[in-house]
Each structure stands twice: as C-alpha cells, then as structure tokens.
Amino acid sequence: MKKLYSLILLPLIAVFMLVGCGETTRTVKEVQDLYNTMVETYNTQESYTLGNWYFQKTSVAETETQKYLKMYVTYDNSNKLNDATYVSLSEDEEGAPDMGADYSPSDELKTRYEQLTTIYARTLTMAFNYYTNWSETFFSRIDAVDSEEKEITNLYGKLNELKRELESFNTAKLNIEREVQLFGLDSEIVASSLDVFNYNYNALLEKVLNFVNYFRDLHVKYYFSNNSVINSAYAQRVYDDGLLTIANYIYYDYLKALTTNGTTKLVKLTDTSNKFDIFNYGSNNLTKFAKVVDGRVKGVTGISNIKSKLDIEGESVDKTNATNTVKLVEVALNTFKQYFGIYTKVFDKVNMESFNNYRFKTSGGYDDFDAYASTLSPVQKANVNIMIDMEENKIYDFMSSLSNLIK
Amino acid sequence: MTSKILLRIGVTIGILALIFLGVWLIWFKPTNELEVFNNLTQLQLYKIENFNTVEDNASSRTKMFLSDGKEDNARTYSFDGGNFANNGNVKDLSIQIKNYRAYMFSEFDTYGSYFFTDIVNNLNSKVATLIQENIGFDVIYGVMDNAFDYYYSYAQLAEHVSNKDVKNMNNKISTLKSSYNDFQTTYNEIVNLEKQLDDFNNYTIISEITSLYKNLYLNYFDIIKDFNTLIVNLKDFVNQYVFDGKLTLDKNVVVYDMLLNSVAEFVKEDPTLTLKSGTNKYIANNNINNSEQVNEDDNNFSKFLYDITTITLVYTYNCTENHLEQNSLKIDKEIEYYSILANEYKEALYGENNIFQLNRSEKFGLVDNDFENNESNEIKSMYKVEYVDMLRTLVNKFYQILETDLIFGGNN
C-alpha cells in the first residue's frame, strides 16, 4: 500500500514543486528599486553635472536624480573617445567627416565611429525616451489602477534583462576605452574591439526596446486606452510613441538585419548612394527628432509649440488645427505600426544575407533588382517587396507625418 | 469464432475510418493558404504570355507593336504616312484604326487631339501634351498593375482562409485570364492579316483589320474591367486574411482606393460610344479641324477617359516618386481628407452617392463654389455640409477640373 501511495504521490509532489517554482511575483516598488539600482551603478566620480555614463538628467536644475533621465552613452573623456565621436560629426572643407588633424583613421574606423555616434546613439535615446517621459506618472498612479501581477512581474523581468545587458555593454565600453587609450583612435588594433562594442550596442538596444515597448503597452492600457481628450499630454504620448516606433524600425531594418553570429556587418549606412536619407546629416528627419548638441545626443526635439496650442482655454482656430494634426499623426502612427507588425513577421522569413547584398552590396551586390529577384522564389520575392516598401516608402511617410508635431 | 469476431471488428473500424475521412475531406480539410497566391503568380506568367505587349520602360505602360515589331509602323495608318493613295475609303478605315489605337495606347498626336479639343484648347501646351501622352487604356492598366503588385505581395501571408473566398478569387482570376486570352487571339489575327498587307490600298484586308481593331479595343476594355474587379477582391482578401479586417489607410491604400473606385465607375461607361457613326460623318467631311462635328457621345467618353487618366497622373507623382517637396500634384492634404472621410463619413466614398459615381457635369457642380448656381447647390446638398469642402478638394485635385495649370503651377 505504501508503495502504491508513493507511486501516486511522487509525481504529484513533482508537479506541485514545478508550479510552485515559477517566476517570483514582483511589485511596483521592486521595479522602481531595480531601476534605481541600475542607474546608480554607473554614477561617476567626476563632476558630470547631468548624471552618469548612461542616464542623464534632463537639466542641471533637476534635483531628484531618478526622474526624467535620458539614456545615452558617454565615454571616459581622458582617452578622447568623446572627442573622436564629437569630431566625427563635423565635416572638413570637402564635406567628409573630420576626425581632427591629429588622427587619420582608416575608412572602416571612421565609419564605425560615425555610426556609433549617430545611428546607434540617437536610436538609443529615442527608444528610451518613452520611459524617460512617462515612468514618473506611470509609477505614481499604478497603485490606483487594477493592474495584473503578472504584468508587473514581466516588466521587472524585462528591466532585469536590460540591467544585465547594460553590464555586458559597460564591460565592452571599458575595453574599448582602454584600447583607445593604449593605441590611439586611429589604430587598427581598435577595430576588432569596436566590432565587439558595436555588437554589444546592438544587444543593448534590443533589451531597451523589449523593456520600453512593454512599458508603453502597459502605459497605454492603463492610462490612455479610454482617453479621448486631445490635450498636450495626449500629443506628447503620441509623439513619444512615434519616436519609439521609429527606433524599433531602425533597430530591425539596419542594426539587427546586419548582425549575425556575434558580429555586425559594417555598412556605411549614411552613404547617400544608398538613398537612406533617414540617417544622413543635414535636415533629414532623424536629425530633426534626435537633438544633437556639440556632437552628443542630448535628448529629443520637443513639441512645445503644438502643446501650447492644445492647452489654449476655450475654442480657437489654432487649437482646432492642432487637435486635427494630432489626430492625423495618431492615424499615421497606428497605420505604420500595423504594417510594422507584418514587416516583423516577414523579417524572419527573408534571407537577410542576400537582401543585404542587394541593398548594401555586402558581397558584390546585384546589377539591379531584376537580377536579385531572379534568384528568389515567388514567395521570397513578395517578402522582399514588402521589406523594400517599408524602407523606401512607409518609413518616410510616417516620419514626414510625425514631423508635423515638431513644427 | 475468434477470427470472425476479429474480422467484424476490423471491418467496423475500416468503415468508421472511411466515414471520418469523408467528413474530414468535405468539412475539415484545411485549405492551402498559399493557393490564392500561387494562382496569382500563375496569372502573372499568363499575363506576360497572353497580353502580348512590350513594356515601355519609361512609364511601365504597355504598347503594341505591329507585325514587324516596329513602333513606327503605327504611323502607317495615318494620313501623313504617305502610304495611302487617293482611296478615300481606305483613309476612313485608317482613321478608325488610329482612333482605336489612340484610346488603347495613348497614341494621340496632332490628329488625335480633336477628341479633347474643348479640354485641351484651354490648357497650356505642356499640359496638353502631358495629358495626351497619358490618356489611354495602357496608362490606366499600368497603374492598376502597381496596385495589383502591392496587394499581391501581401497575399502570401494570408492565414485561415475560407474555401468560399479562395473559390471567389479563383473565379476572378479565371475571368481575367479569359479576357487576356481573347485579347491575344484578336491581336494574333491582326498580326497575321497585316503580314498579308502588301498594298495599303487593299480595302478588303484593311476593312477586316479595322473590324479586328474594334474587337481588340473592346477586349482591352474588358481587361480593364476584369482586372479592376480582381484587384478590388484581392484587396478585400488581403484585408480579411492578412490584416484581420483592419487594414488601415496609408498613402498607398488611399491612392489605390481612389484609383480603383474611379475605374469601377469608368468601366460602367459604354465603350462603344466611341464607335458611333458620328465619327464617320466627321471623317466623310474630311475636315479634321472642325470640332463642331465631333460626336457628343464621343466627346463625353473622351472626357471621362481624360478624368480617369488624370487620376493615374496623380498616382504616378505620389506613389512612384517619393519625397516630393515641391510639386503641385502632391496630395498629402487630400489623403488626410480621405482618411477622415473613411472614418467619419464613409458613404461619401463608398455609398450610393459617392464622389466617384458623379458624372463630369456633377463633378463640376460639386467643385464650383458659386452659391447662386442652383445646379451646383443641388449636387452639394447630396452631401453633409461639414464635409463638402473636403469632398470638393478631393474631386478637384483628382480630376483637375478647374485648376488646369495644376501640373506645372502656372502657364509655361
């Protein structure tokens, strides 16, 4: 009889233990504590008035350090990595990036520095911006809404993954800083460390997007899903969601797409012959959205003009026009997100190596689209057409629409 | 005894299995989700073989060459070609052939412009040339082809498709294939006859060719009609099975919708209007510059064709040339209006009195802002007051009724 009981009981106990050992339920306070811990880890001893290596205050006047912190990468200044990244943004007389008189790095190094300071840096800041602007109100009110335990636990989990990834990233950053100090900005020895750093930057972006996307979904669910009043807060949310959406797209189409097996293929994304205007210097849309001051990303462009019109008391033509603008941008945002959802499904089906070869000539390229298309089955060709449509049409249309909020 | 029981059990199981198999085959067999996409792919190949035309790379429209493959041979049928003797009857026929080719392949030259005299005369010469080069079934077909390609790409992502909708799509594909086939058959007959044409004064053969060109023209019209029906159904299919019925309006969708809705109205028009004897009366008087003798129906159809191909011009500037900063054909505002209407006042775009079903005179009535004009006011009263301005803007832009200098922003 005992044997019979043990035969029945043992599997039951095993099942209970399995269920019992699931993910620990987390509270809102634990999420906030984890975030504060992550931020405090990277405080420096130097007098960076605005914060630490990764999380920066909105302004010097901000006294509560954990509120409204932007995310961008700052380098140890002693090895001139910041100078390189700053200098790479200015141009010499012929319009080429000017690395300064003392340095003459190879084209590959120049391209790496340039892309890390423009595409990666701006995408990171734009991606985290939604959390920057809305975490304060989210956490101050979340106890008043009937949130699900599992959602807060998931949020904690994603933040924890971000924290861990930031640790790996920081290690890679320390390595690159050390090597630049030892060998100089233009040393080819630095190139392979930059490659690793680039790969870690990619991974960091992925975790930031996972975390902030989830946060955004919760924020909308609990605070904006039934909100029909178009005021300045509404407009701000739409705008921040727009920047996050663009960051998601850039990550997928240009960063993730070029990353395989631990390396990020180096492609000069700002090459105008590629027609990737969204990255180029000058007056293109990405520069409009990410605020770049002295070569460093200082946040995102504000929408104060339209917000002030939305906050006008009573009725007015300006207010009506502003309201309509926000409505239309929101439609454009939802439309783009819908197509982006399809795009991410298609992304996994496309042979990225040959697609990159077509659009960036990573292995010699193809004569034209027909030459590339002839290597594809009908289904593959259809998938590629969807990718190309996103790249050449939809992202531009969306960015153009979003830029109506910053006019 | 045991073996009998086993046999009975075996037979029972076998019969039950057959019943289940039958039920599954009839009601539960999953549809092949790529079936529609695969059939559309086959259609693309079929089209290349049976809609036997050559692509004009500059504008992705199709042109037909004659039997020896030289485009210049088209001019064989003109007055100025010098190939015709004094045989007045042959001249009459060649003008008719020229007429059909003009409507099919935008071959409007000095001769062909009489069809649009009252429109073209009011336009500056650059605009007139642009319009005349872009009027024809080939242009409409070309932009519809782009709309088809757009939705076709998404069709392969369809999930959980129903047998009924698959069957519907297959029917539409078959209908279009049949129209392509008819066109190709007629085209081959023309080519064969032309090979026999040593003497351009051969009335008998030229008369047969003329008759075939009439059929070819009607075949092409059918292709436009069936192609449009297919694309509309394809869009619905993609909306249902790829976008879960919630396809939102981005620029492409709006412009394609306007195009497809306009073509749907266009193909309700009677294409044989151009074939009435009024044309022959005009020819008989041998006075091609006397626009008063143009048949009224002829001109109405021509105007309708002008409208629809103006839309294709707008499409070309907005869907194929991106990042336009300065171009009066840009339609960002109109797309916004269309999106608003699609959300708030759908009937104006898709209902019984939608803007696409307005005839030319009614379109003028809607756009005209003369408050004393009873006819205009009557048309405007068909629509909700708060949306009239949006509708006016849409119709005006897409049909360029009043702003004839729209394309070049002024008289050049």
PDB file of N, CA and C in Angstrom, chain B residues 27-106:
ATOM      1  N   TRP B  27     -15.554  18.689 -44.825  1.00  0.00           N
ATOM      2  CA  TRP B  27     -15.767  19.845 -43.959  1.00  0.00           C
ATOM      3  C   TRP B  27     -14.529  20.397 -43.267  1.00  0.00           C
ATOM      4  N   PHE B  28     -13.579  19.537 -43.010  1.00  0.00           N
ATOM      5  CA  PHE B  28     -12.491  19.976 -42.144  1.00  0.00           C
ATOM      6  C   PHE B  28     -11.128  20.049 -42.819  1.00  0.00           C
ATOM      7  N   LYS B  29     -11.087  19.700 -44.110  1.00  0.00           N
ATOM      8  CA  LYS B  29      -9.769  19.699 -44.756  1.00  0.00           C
ATOM      9  C   LYS B  29      -9.261  21.132 -44.827  1.00  0.00           C
ATOM     10  N   PRO B  30      -8.081  21.383 -44.293  1.00  0.00           N
ATOM     11  CA  PRO B  30      -7.593  22.763 -44.313  1.00  0.00           C
ATOM     12  C   PRO B  30      -7.305  23.203 -45.738  1.00  0.00           C
ATOM     13  N   THR B  31      -7.624  24.460 -46.005  1.00  0.00           N
ATOM     14  CA  THR B  31      -7.326  24.987 -47.337  1.00  0.00           C
ATOM     15  C   THR B  31      -5.837  25.272 -47.415  1.00  0.00           C
ATOM     16  N   ASN B  32      -5.335  25.177 -48.603  1.00  0.00           N
ATOM     17  CA  ASN B  32      -3.945  25.532 -48.814  1.00  0.00           C
ATOM     18  C   ASN B  32      -3.859  27.058 -48.783  1.00  0.00           C
ATOM     19  N   GLU B  33      -3.147  27.583 -47.792  1.00  0.00           N
ATOM     20  CA  GLU B  33      -3.187  29.034 -47.601  1.00  0.00           C
ATOM     21  C   GLU B  33      -2.424  29.781 -48.681  1.00  0.00           C
ATOM     22  N   LEU B  34      -1.614  29.061 -49.413  1.00  0.00           N
ATOM     23  CA  LEU B  34      -0.885  29.708 -50.498  1.00  0.00           C
ATOM     24  C   LEU B  34      -1.589  29.545 -51.847  1.00  0.00           C
ATOM     25  N   GLU B  35      -2.762  28.936 -51.837  1.00  0.00           N
ATOM     26  CA  GLU B  35      -3.413  28.633 -53.116  1.00  0.00           C
ATOM     27  C   GLU B  35      -3.691  29.909 -53.917  1.00  0.00           C
ATOM     28  N   VAL B  36      -4.247  30.905 -53.253  1.00  0.00           N
ATOM     29  CA  VAL B  36      -4.578  32.142 -53.965  1.00  0.00           C
ATOM     30  C   VAL B  36      -3.301  32.800 -54.472  1.00  0.00           C
ATOM     31  N   PHE B  37      -2.305  32.868 -53.619  1.00  0.00           N
ATOM     32  CA  PHE B  37      -1.038  33.495 -54.022  1.00  0.00           C
ATOM     33  C   PHE B  37      -0.437  32.765 -55.206  1.00  0.00           C
ATOM     34  N   ASN B  38      -0.444  31.439 -55.151  1.00  0.00           N
ATOM     35  CA  ASN B  38       0.131  30.652 -56.249  1.00  0.00           C
ATOM     36  C   ASN B  38      -0.624  30.893 -57.552  1.00  0.00           C
ATOM     37  N   ASN B  39      -1.934  30.982 -57.462  1.00  0.00           N
ATOM     38  CA  ASN B  39      -2.727  31.223 -58.674  1.00  0.00           C
ATOM     39  C   ASN B  39      -2.490  32.621 -59.218  1.00  0.00           C
ATOM     40  N   LEU B  40      -2.287  33.566 -58.325  1.00  0.00           N
ATOM     41  CA  LEU B  40      -1.970  34.925 -58.780  1.00  0.00           C
ATOM     42  C   LEU B  40      -0.598  34.964 -59.454  1.00  0.00           C
ATOM     43  N   THR B  41       0.325  34.168 -58.922  1.00  0.00           N
ATOM     44  CA  THR B  41       1.653  34.087 -59.531  1.00  0.00           C
ATOM     45  C   THR B  41       1.546  33.510 -60.935  1.00  0.00           C
ATOM     46  N   GLN B  42       0.725  32.473 -61.072  1.00  0.00           N
ATOM     47  CA  GLN B  42       0.494  31.884 -62.397  1.00  0.00           C
ATOM     48  C   GLN B  42      -0.135  32.911 -63.330  1.00  0.00           C
ATOM     49  N   LEU B  43      -1.008  33.718 -62.776  1.00  0.00           N
ATOM     50  CA  LEU B  43      -1.660  34.758 -63.576  1.00  0.00           C
ATOM     51  C   LEU B  43      -0.630  35.733 -64.139  1.00  0.00           C
ATOM     52  N   GLN B  44       0.358  36.073 -63.316  1.00  0.00           N
ATOM     53  CA  GLN B  44       1.408  36.985 -63.767  1.00  0.00           C
ATOM     54  C   GLN B  44       2.105  36.427 -65.002  1.00  0.00           C
ATOM     55  N   LEU B  45       2.409  35.134 -64.940  1.00  0.00           N
ATOM     56  CA  LEU B  45       3.089  34.485 -66.066  1.00  0.00           C
ATOM     57  C   LEU B  45       2.171  34.433 -67.282  1.00  0.00           C
ATOM     58  N   TYR B  46       0.920  34.126 -67.018  1.00  0.00           N
ATOM     59  CA  TYR B  46      -0.065  34.035 -68.091  1.00  0.00           C
ATOM     60  C   TYR B  46      -0.210  35.378 -68.783  1.00  0.00           C
ATOM     61  N   LYS B  47      -0.204  36.408 -67.977  1.00  0.00           N
ATOM     62  CA  LYS B  47      -0.348  37.774 -68.487  1.00  0.00           C
ATOM     63  C   LYS B  47       0.777  38.100 -69.461  1.00  0.00           C
ATOM     64  N   ILE B  48       1.986  37.723 -69.087  1.00  0.00           N
ATOM     65  CA  ILE B  48       3.140  38.027 -69.930  1.00  0.00           C
ATOM     66  C   ILE B  48       3.000  37.327 -71.281  1.00  0.00           C
ATOM     67  N   GLU B  49       2.507  36.099 -71.224  1.00  0.00           N
ATOM     68  CA  GLU B  49       2.372  35.331 -72.474  1.00  0.00           C
ATOM     69  C   GLU B  49       1.206  35.761 -73.331  1.00  0.00           C
ATOM     70  N   ASN B  50       0.090  36.114 -72.689  1.00  0.00           N
ATOM     71  CA  ASN B  50      -1.140  36.316 -73.441  1.00  0.00           C
ATOM     72  C   ASN B  50      -1.612  37.748 -73.577  1.00  0.00           C
ATOM     73  N   PHE B  51      -0.991  38.654 -72.863  1.00  0.00           N
ATOM     74  CA  PHE B  51      -1.290  40.060 -73.060  1.00  0.00           C
ATOM     75  C   PHE B  51      -0.038  40.578 -73.730  1.00  0.00           C
ATOM     76  N   ASN B  52       0.091  40.193 -74.978  1.00  0.00           N
ATOM     77  CA  ASN B  52       1.402  40.207 -75.627  1.00  0.00           C
ATOM     78  C   ASN B  52       1.813  41.597 -76.047  1.00  0.00           C
ATOM     79  N   THR B  53       2.307  42.332 -75.079  1.00  0.00           N
ATOM     80  CA  THR B  53       2.704  43.680 -75.411  1.00  0.00           C
ATOM     81  C   THR B  53       4.109  43.920 -74.891  1.00  0.00           C
ATOM     82  N   VAL B  54       4.669  45.010 -75.270  1.00  0.00           N
ATOM     83  CA  VAL B  54       6.032  45.322 -74.864  1.00  0.00           C
ATOM     84  C   VAL B  54       5.985  46.433 -73.839  1.00  0.00           C
ATOM     85  N   GLU B  55       6.757  46.302 -72.811  1.00  0.00           N
ATOM     86  CA  GLU B  55       6.729  47.356 -71.783  1.00  0.00           C
ATOM     87  C   GLU B  55       7.560  48.547 -72.224  1.00  0.00           C
ATOM     88  N   ASP B  56       6.963  49.677 -72.001  1.00  0.00           N
ATOM     89  CA  ASP B  56       7.695  50.922 -72.231  1.00  0.00           C
ATOM     90  C   ASP B  56       8.387  51.240 -70.914  1.00  0.00           C
ATOM     91  N   ASN B  57       9.685  51.120 -70.857  1.00  0.00           N
ATOM     92  CA  ASN B  57      10.390  51.245 -69.580  1.00  0.00           C
ATOM     93  C   ASN B  57      10.215  52.602 -68.919  1.00  0.00           C
ATOM     94  N   ALA B  58      10.014  53.610 -69.718  1.00  0.00           N
ATOM     95  CA  ALA B  58       9.903  54.951 -69.141  1.00  0.00           C
ATOM     96  C   ALA B  58       8.658  55.102 -68.290  1.00  0.00           C
ATOM     97  N   SER B  59       7.623  54.409 -68.661  1.00  0.00           N
ATOM     98  CA  SER B  59       6.395  54.670 -67.921  1.00  0.00           C
ATOM     99  C   SER B  59       5.666  53.405 -67.504  1.00  0.00           C
ATOM    100  N   SER B  60       6.287  52.286 -67.693  1.00  0.00           N
ATOM    101  CA  SER B  60       5.743  50.963 -67.357  1.00  0.00           C
ATOM    102  C   SER B  60       4.348  50.755 -67.915  1.00  0.00           C
ATOM    103  N   ARG B  61       4.041  51.343 -68.979  1.00  0.00           N
ATOM    104  CA  ARG B  61       2.784  51.046 -69.646  1.00  0.00           C
ATOM    105  C   ARG B  61       3.088  50.080 -70.785  1.00  0.00           C
ATOM    106  N   THR B  62       2.052  49.594 -71.379  1.00  0.00           N
ATOM    107  CA  THR B  62       2.281  48.621 -72.452  1.00  0.00           C
ATOM    108  C   THR B  62       1.960  49.241 -73.794  1.00  0.00           C
ATOM    109  N   LYS B  63       2.729  48.880 -74.756  1.00  0.00           N
ATOM    110  CA  LYS B  63       2.449  49.368 -76.104  1.00  0.00           C
ATOM    111  C   LYS B  63       2.415  48.173 -77.041  1.00  0.00           C
ATOM    112  N   MET B  64       1.653  48.331 -78.056  1.00  0.00           N
ATOM    113  CA  MET B  64       1.606  47.247 -79.028  1.00  0.00           C
ATOM    114  C   MET B  64       2.394  47.614 -80.251  1.00  0.00           C
ATOM    115  N   PHE B  65       3.183  46.703 -80.672  1.00  0.00           N
ATOM    116  CA  PHE B  65       3.880  46.910 -81.935  1.00  0.00           C
ATOM    117  C   PHE B  65       3.177  46.107 -83.014  1.00  0.00           C
ATOM    118  N   LEU B  66       3.376  46.511 -84.199  1.00  0.00           N
ATOM    119  CA  LEU B  66       2.735  45.783 -85.283  1.00  0.00           C
ATOM    120  C   LEU B  66       3.611  44.607 -85.696  1.00  0.00           C
ATOM    121  N   SER B  67       3.241  43.969 -86.794  1.00  0.00           N
ATOM    122  CA  SER B  67       3.776  42.639 -87.072  1.00  0.00           C
ATOM    123  C   SER B  67       5.287  42.582 -87.190  1.00  0.00           C
ATOM    124  N   ASP B  68       5.889  43.656 -87.688  1.00  0.00           N
ATOM    125  CA  ASP B  68       7.338  43.553 -87.806  1.00  0.00           C
ATOM    126  C   ASP B  68       8.043  44.131 -86.582  1.00  0.00           C
ATOM    127  N   GLY B  69       7.283  44.411 -85.561  1.00  0.00           N
ATOM    128  CA  GLY B  69       7.859  44.829 -84.289  1.00  0.00           C
ATOM    129  C   GLY B  69       8.324  46.271 -84.256  1.00  0.00           C
ATOM    130  N   LYS B  70       8.037  47.039 -85.290  1.00  0.00           N
ATOM    131  CA  LYS B  70       8.500  48.422 -85.287  1.00  0.00           C
ATOM    132  C   LYS B  70       7.383  49.363 -84.902  1.00  0.00           C
ATOM    133  N   GLU B  71       7.662  50.160 -83.914  1.00  0.00           N
ATOM    134  CA  GLU B  71       6.625  51.071 -83.428  1.00  0.00           C
ATOM    135  C   GLU B  71       6.216  52.055 -84.502  1.00  0.00           C
ATOM    136  N   ASP B  72       7.131  52.446 -85.344  1.00  0.00           N
ATOM    137  CA  ASP B  72       6.825  53.445 -86.370  1.00  0.00           C
ATOM    138  C   ASP B  72       5.742  52.983 -87.320  1.00  0.00           C
ATOM    139  N   ASN B  73       5.569  51.703 -87.364  1.00  0.00           N
ATOM    140  CA  ASN B  73       4.536  51.198 -88.262  1.00  0.00           C
ATOM    141  C   ASN B  73       3.154  51.695 -87.898  1.00  0.00           C
ATOM    142  N   ALA B  74       3.027  52.147 -86.651  1.00  0.00           N
ATOM    143  CA  ALA B  74       1.739  52.698 -86.243  1.00  0.00           C
ATOM    144  C   ALA B  74       1.366  53.857 -87.146  1.00  0.00           C
ATOM    145  N   ARG B  75       2.359  54.532 -87.610  1.00  0.00           N
ATOM    146  CA  ARG B  75       2.074  55.711 -88.427  1.00  0.00           C
ATOM    147  C   ARG B  75       1.648  55.339 -89.848  1.00  0.00           C
ATOM    148  N   THR B  76       1.785  54.070 -90.147  1.00  0.00           N
ATOM    149  CA  THR B  76       1.323  53.609 -91.446  1.00  0.00           C
ATOM    150  C   THR B  76      -0.146  53.945 -91.648  1.00  0.00           C
ATOM    151  N   TYR B  77      -0.852  53.989 -90.544  1.00  0.00           N
ATOM    152  CA  TYR B  77      -2.272  54.217 -90.656  1.00  0.00           C
ATOM    153  C   TYR B  77      -2.652  55.697 -90.662  1.00  0.00           C
ATOM    154  N   SER B  78      -1.680  56.576 -90.693  1.00  0.00           N
ATOM    155  CA  SER B  78      -2.042  57.996 -90.619  1.00  0.00           C
ATOM    156  C   SER B  78      -2.107  58.617 -92.006  1.00  0.00           C
ATOM    157  N   PHE B  79      -2.679  59.744 -92.048  1.00  0.00           N
ATOM    158  CA  PHE B  79      -2.757  60.491 -93.299  1.00  0.00           C
ATOM    159  C   PHE B  79      -1.376  60.835 -93.795  1.00  0.00           C
ATOM    160  N   ASP B  80      -0.571  61.235 -92.869  1.00  0.00           N
ATOM    161  CA  ASP B  80       0.706  61.819 -93.258  1.00  0.00           C
ATOM    162  C   ASP B  80       1.741  60.800 -93.652  1.00  0.00           C
ATOM    163  N   GLY B  81       1.382  59.531 -93.476  1.00  0.00           N
ATOM    164  CA  GLY B  81       2.344  58.470 -93.755  1.00  0.00           C
ATOM    165  C   GLY B  81       2.696  58.377 -95.232  1.00  0.00           C
ATOM    166  N   GLY B  82       1.857  58.915 -96.050  1.00  0.00           N
ATOM    167  CA  GLY B  82       2.143  58.903 -97.474  1.00  0.00           C
ATOM    168  C   GLY B  82       1.942  57.550 -98.114  1.00  0.00           C
ATOM    169  N   ASN B  83       1.385  56.605 -97.322  1.00  0.00           N
ATOM    170  CA  ASN B  83       1.215  55.268 -97.875  1.00  0.00           C
ATOM    171  C   ASN B  83      -0.140  55.065 -98.515  1.00  0.00           C
ATOM    172  N   PHE B  84      -0.942  56.075 -98.408  1.00  0.00           N
ATOM    173  CA  PHE B  84      -2.282  55.899 -98.957  1.00  0.00           C
ATOM    174  C   PHE B  84      -2.418  56.688-100.236  1.00  0.00           C
ATOM    175  N   ALA B  85      -3.042  56.082-101.164  1.00  0.00           N
ATOM    176  CA  ALA B  85      -3.304  56.737-102.453  1.00  0.00           C
ATOM    177  C   ALA B  85      -4.561  57.590-102.288  1.00  0.00           C
ATOM    178  N   ASN B  86      -5.267  57.763-103.308  1.00  0.00           N
ATOM    179  CA  ASN B  86      -6.431  58.612-103.210  1.00  0.00           C
ATOM    180  C   ASN B  86      -7.683  57.869-102.813  1.00  0.00           C
ATOM    181  N   ASN B  87      -7.474  56.669-102.293  1.00  0.00           N
ATOM    182  CA  ASN B  87      -8.622  55.859-101.929  1.00  0.00           C
ATOM    183  C   ASN B  87      -9.232  56.368-100.631  1.00  0.00           C
ATOM    184  N   GLY B  88     -10.276  57.146-100.780  1.00  0.00           N
ATOM    185  CA  GLY B  88     -10.893  57.785 -99.617  1.00  0.00           C
ATOM    186  C   GLY B  88     -11.409  56.791 -98.603  1.00  0.00           C
ATOM    187  N   ASN B  89     -11.899  55.632 -99.084  1.00  0.00           N
ATOM    188  CA  ASN B  89     -12.449  54.641 -98.162  1.00  0.00           C
ATOM    189  C   ASN B  89     -11.366  54.056 -97.271  1.00  0.00           C
ATOM    190  N   VAL B  90     -10.194  53.863 -97.817  1.00  0.00           N
ATOM    191  CA  VAL B  90      -9.098  53.308 -97.020  1.00  0.00           C
ATOM    192  C   VAL B  90      -8.676  54.317 -95.964  1.00  0.00           C
ATOM    193  N   LYS B  91      -8.675  55.581 -96.365  1.00  0.00           N
ATOM    194  CA  LYS B  91      -8.338  56.632 -95.396  1.00  0.00           C
ATOM    195  C   LYS B  91      -9.298  56.596 -94.215  1.00  0.00           C
ATOM    196  N   ASP B  92     -10.581  56.449 -94.537  1.00  0.00           N
ATOM    197  CA  ASP B  92     -11.591  56.404 -93.468  1.00  0.00           C
ATOM    198  C   ASP B  92     -11.267  55.296 -92.483  1.00  0.00           C
ATOM    199  N   LEU B  93     -10.928  54.128 -93.021  1.00  0.00           N
ATOM    200  CA  LEU B  93     -10.645  52.982 -92.156  1.00  0.00           C
ATOM    201  C   LEU B  93      -9.394  53.230 -91.334  1.00  0.00           C
ATOM    202  N   SER B  94      -8.394  53.782 -91.986  1.00  0.00           N
ATOM    203  CA  SER B  94      -7.138  54.003 -91.246  1.00  0.00           C
ATOM    204  C   SER B  94      -7.354  54.985 -90.105  1.00  0.00           C
ATOM    205  N   ILE B  95      -8.237  55.937 -90.304  1.00  0.00           N
ATOM    206  CA  ILE B  95      -8.546  56.875 -89.219  1.00  0.00           C
ATOM    207  C   ILE B  95      -9.216  56.136 -88.072  1.00  0.00           C
ATOM    208  N   GLN B  96     -10.081  55.212 -88.415  1.00  0.00           N
ATOM    209  CA  GLN B  96     -10.729  54.442 -87.344  1.00  0.00           C
ATOM    210  C   GLN B  96      -9.714  53.621 -86.569  1.00  0.00           C
ATOM    211  N   ILE B  97      -8.790  53.013 -87.287  1.00  0.00           N
ATOM    212  CA  ILE B  97      -7.754  52.230 -86.603  1.00  0.00           C
ATOM    213  C   ILE B  97      -6.936  53.149 -85.696  1.00  0.00           C
ATOM    214  N   LYS B  98      -6.600  54.291 -86.232  1.00  0.00           N
ATOM    215  CA  LYS B  98      -5.844  55.277 -85.446  1.00  0.00           C
ATOM    216  C   LYS B  98      -6.616  55.653 -84.182  1.00  0.00           C
ATOM    217  N   ASN B  99      -7.913  55.799 -84.362  1.00  0.00           N
ATOM    218  CA  ASN B  99      -8.809  56.117 -83.250  1.00  0.00           C
ATOM    219  C   ASN B  99      -8.706  55.051 -82.158  1.00  0.00           C
ATOM    220  N   TYR B 100      -8.835  53.802 -82.549  1.00  0.00           N
ATOM    221  CA  TYR B 100      -8.779  52.718 -81.559  1.00  0.00           C
ATOM    222  C   TYR B 100      -7.416  52.673 -80.882  1.00  0.00           C
ATOM    223  N   ARG B 101      -6.384  52.804 -81.676  1.00  0.00           N
ATOM    224  CA  ARG B 101      -5.021  52.747 -81.097  1.00  0.00           C
ATOM    225  C   ARG B 101      -4.798  53.898 -80.133  1.00  0.00           C
ATOM    226  N   ALA B 102      -5.369  55.053 -80.476  1.00  0.00           N
ATOM    227  CA  ALA B 102      -5.221  56.218 -79.598  1.00  0.00           C
ATOM    228  C   ALA B 102      -5.829  55.941 -78.239  1.00  0.00           C
ATOM    229  N   TYR B 103      -7.034  55.368 -78.243  1.00  0.00           N
ATOM    230  CA  TYR B 103      -7.690  55.079 -76.967  1.00  0.00           C
ATOM    231  C   TYR B 103      -6.981  53.976 -76.205  1.00  0.00           C
ATOM    232  N   MET B 104      -6.384  53.036 -76.917  1.00  0.00           N
ATOM    233  CA  MET B 104      -5.733  51.914 -76.242  1.00  0.00           C
ATOM    234  C   MET B 104      -4.318  52.251 -75.796  1.00  0.00           C
ATOM    235  N   PHE B 105      -3.581  52.949 -76.665  1.00  0.00           N
ATOM    236  CA  PHE B 105      -2.143  53.095 -76.411  1.00  0.00           C
ATOM    237  C   PHE B 105      -1.678  54.548 -76.319  1.00  0.00           C
ATOM    238  N   SER B 106      -2.610  55.437 -76.021  1.00  0.00           N
ATOM    239  CA  SER B 106      -2.261  56.853 -75.830  1.00  0.00           C
ATOM    240  C   SER B 106      -1.537  57.423 -77.033  1.00  0.00           C
TER     241      SER B 106
END
